[in-house]
Amino acid sequence: MEKDTQKEAETVKAEAKATEAKAEEQAASADQDGKTEKNEETAASDPKDVKIAAQEKQIADLQNRLLRLQADFDNFRKRNNEERERLGRYVTGQVVREFLKVLDNFERAEASLKTSKDDNALQVGMEKIHKQFEKALQTLHIEEIPAQGKPFDPNIHEAVMQGSNPDLPDESIDLVLEKGYKIGDDVIRHSKVRVIRND
């Protein structure tokens, strides 16, 4: 009986040791896992890595913004080119519309040349067409550049000949060979003139 009690005590003791050993093993394993997690956290929260990650994100954001800006600029340029072309066509249409009226009257005058023998009527018709042409220029705000008897100005006149005339001062214009025209201050065509140089 005494032997059985002693045996039972030894068994309990052995079981207790086994349980203790198992508990120590689990604690060591948990400690190891904790250390691993800590190392990972330390690695993840390394200031250099955090800074690099932030800079990479910033670079990616800037690249995206640049691509968007480039696309916006391309679209703006296309729209601007289309608008310019449309405006050019509109202006050309307005100008042509004014001169088509004059062309119609020229064609009528040409047709009447074949049938009419009245020179006076033809002359009156040509004068009317000339006036209509001048009216078309006025509608488009196109003005003739004054030249006859004026001082020579290279900004609006083109000297194609030189002449002498004691009644006129040097560098003045005594003959207009081809009229010049302007819109506001913009010269469409310079007046071709003869300039006086009394030597």
XYZ file of C-alpha atoms in Angstrom:
199
model
C 0.000 0.000 0.000
C 2.821 2.285 0.872
C 4.463 1.346 -2.433
C 1.325 2.219 -4.382
C 1.112 5.628 -2.716
C 4.757 6.299 -3.466
C 4.302 5.215 -7.068
C 1.294 7.437 -7.440
C 3.228 10.393 -5.993
C 6.052 9.821 -8.462
C 3.580 9.687 -11.358
C 1.977 12.941 -10.251
C 5.438 14.480 -9.919
C 6.427 13.317 -13.402
C 3.228 14.671 -14.908
C 3.790 17.983 -13.151
C 7.327 18.169 -14.584
C 6.047 17.314 -18.061
C 3.366 20.000 -17.793
C 5.957 22.524 -16.593
C 8.307 21.637 -19.424
C 5.478 22.031 -21.933
C 4.541 25.407 -20.463
C 8.159 26.574 -20.711
C 8.328 25.407 -24.309
C 5.144 27.300 -25.187
C 6.423 30.414 -23.426
C 9.711 30.222 -25.337
C 7.801 29.797 -28.621
C 5.561 32.771 -27.834
C 8.595 34.832 -26.881
C 10.252 33.921 -30.188
C 7.096 34.913 -32.139
C 6.980 38.207 -30.229
C 10.600 38.915 -31.093
C 9.935 38.173 -34.804
C 6.936 40.521 -34.852
C 8.978 43.172 -33.070
C 11.790 42.822 -35.639
C 9.260 43.137 -38.489
C 7.735 46.234 -36.884
C 11.192 47.715 -36.404
C 12.064 46.996 -40.035
C 8.756 48.459 -41.233
C 9.078 51.578 -39.136
C 12.688 52.282 -40.142
C 12.775 56.080 -40.854
C 14.763 55.610 -44.078
C 12.204 53.161 -45.483
C 9.332 55.443 -44.511
C 11.029 58.420 -46.230
C 11.737 56.394 -49.395
C 8.117 55.176 -49.525
C 6.839 58.767 -49.146
C 9.171 60.013 -51.912
C 8.113 57.203 -54.261
C 4.459 58.085 -53.664
C 5.211 61.762 -54.320
C 7.030 60.891 -57.578
C 4.082 58.751 -58.728
C 1.644 61.583 -57.943
C 3.786 64.114 -59.848
C 4.039 61.786 -62.855
C 0.252 61.396 -62.905
C -0.226 65.167 -62.684
C 2.281 65.702 -65.505
C 0.480 63.199 -67.735
C -2.876 64.883 -67.028
C -1.418 68.338 -67.778
C 0.107 67.069 -71.013
C -3.224 65.581 -72.102
C -5.043 68.831 -71.191
C -2.513 70.892 -73.174
C -2.842 68.626 -76.234
C -6.627 68.995 -76.102
C -6.318 72.789 -75.728
C -3.944 72.990 -78.705
C -6.303 70.934 -80.891
C -9.297 73.069 -79.887
C -7.300 76.258 -80.508
C -6.235 75.106 -83.999
C -9.812 74.146 -84.862
C -11.088 77.517 -83.598
C -8.487 79.393 -85.663
C -9.405 77.470 -88.809
C -13.114 78.096 -88.203
C -12.471 81.815 -87.652
C -10.334 81.985 -90.816
C -13.120 80.363 -92.849
C -15.690 82.751 -91.346
C -13.614 85.865 -92.167
C -12.897 84.613 -95.696
C -16.610 83.948 -96.177
C -17.488 87.478 -95.049
C -14.965 89.038 -97.458
C -16.005 86.861 -100.407
C -19.697 87.613 -99.761
C -19.025 91.342 -100.219
C -17.089 90.907 -103.470
C -19.496 88.380 -104.988
C -21.971 91.254 -105.418
C -19.349 93.155 -107.409
C -18.516 90.052 -109.467
C -22.207 89.579 -110.317
C -22.374 93.132 -111.697
C -19.143 92.662 -113.690
C -20.626 89.547 -115.294
C -23.801 91.455 -116.147
C -21.682 94.253 -117.682
C -19.733 91.716 -119.774
C -22.965 90.172 -121.009
C -24.369 93.577 -121.949
C -21.181 94.402 -123.955
C -22.231 91.790 -126.514
C -25.716 93.207 -127.038
C -25.559 96.935 -126.212
C -24.052 99.563 -128.472
C -24.671 102.419 -126.082
C -21.186 103.445 -124.873
C -22.628 105.942 -122.417
C -24.736 103.254 -120.690
C -21.649 101.035 -120.392
C -19.660 103.850 -118.838
C -22.442 104.539 -116.317
C -22.583 100.812 -115.498
C -18.807 100.639 -114.915
C -18.961 103.684 -112.636
C -21.702 102.014 -110.588
C -19.642 98.845 -110.261
C -16.632 100.914 -109.166
C -18.733 102.611 -106.482
C -20.071 99.253 -105.357
C -16.516 97.968 -105.086
C -15.525 100.959 -102.934
C -18.583 100.371 -100.734
C -17.527 96.739 -100.238
C -14.091 97.940 -99.094
C -15.704 100.394 -96.651
C -17.911 97.622 -95.239
C -14.759 95.593 -94.554
C -13.069 98.693 -92.994
C -10.414 98.728 -95.722
C -9.044 102.212 -96.439
C -6.899 103.543 -99.259
C -3.467 104.755 -98.093
C -3.082 108.460 -98.945
C -0.010 108.958 -101.135
C -0.348 111.599 -103.866
C 1.532 114.763 -102.795
C 2.320 113.307 -99.359
C 5.788 112.880 -97.796
C 7.268 109.447 -98.464
C 6.801 107.019 -95.536
C 8.493 103.601 -95.930
C 5.999 102.108 -93.458
C 3.101 102.591 -95.868
C 4.716 103.447 -99.227
C 7.020 101.515 -101.538
C 9.310 103.622 -103.737
C 9.584 102.000 -107.165
C 10.802 105.082 -109.085
C 12.591 108.381 -108.494
C 11.820 111.641 -110.225
C 12.538 115.345 -110.045
C 10.038 118.170 -109.714
C 11.206 121.611 -108.553
C 7.651 122.455 -107.460
C 7.655 119.648 -104.878
C 9.997 119.099 -101.895
C 12.427 116.190 -101.740
C 11.076 112.893 -100.398
C 7.544 113.725 -101.477
C 5.340 111.617 -103.777
C 4.308 112.973 -107.161
C 2.881 109.820 -108.783
C 0.990 106.770 -107.458
C 1.573 103.744 -109.671
C -0.476 101.322 -107.557
C -2.794 102.228 -104.685
C -2.098 100.836 -101.224
C -4.678 99.725 -98.660
C -4.832 99.162 -94.898
C -7.165 97.968 -92.145
C -6.711 100.241 -89.147
C -2.933 100.493 -88.736
C -2.238 97.173 -90.514
C -1.022 97.578 -94.097
C -2.595 95.131 -96.554
C -0.604 96.444 -99.509
C 1.930 99.284 -99.685
C 1.333 102.087 -102.185
C 3.785 101.839 -105.102
C 4.966 105.394 -105.746
C 7.454 107.680 -107.456
C 9.506 109.753 -105.003
C 10.912 113.215 -105.742
C 14.677 113.710 -105.389
C 15.798 117.095 -106.698
C 19.602 116.898 -107.049
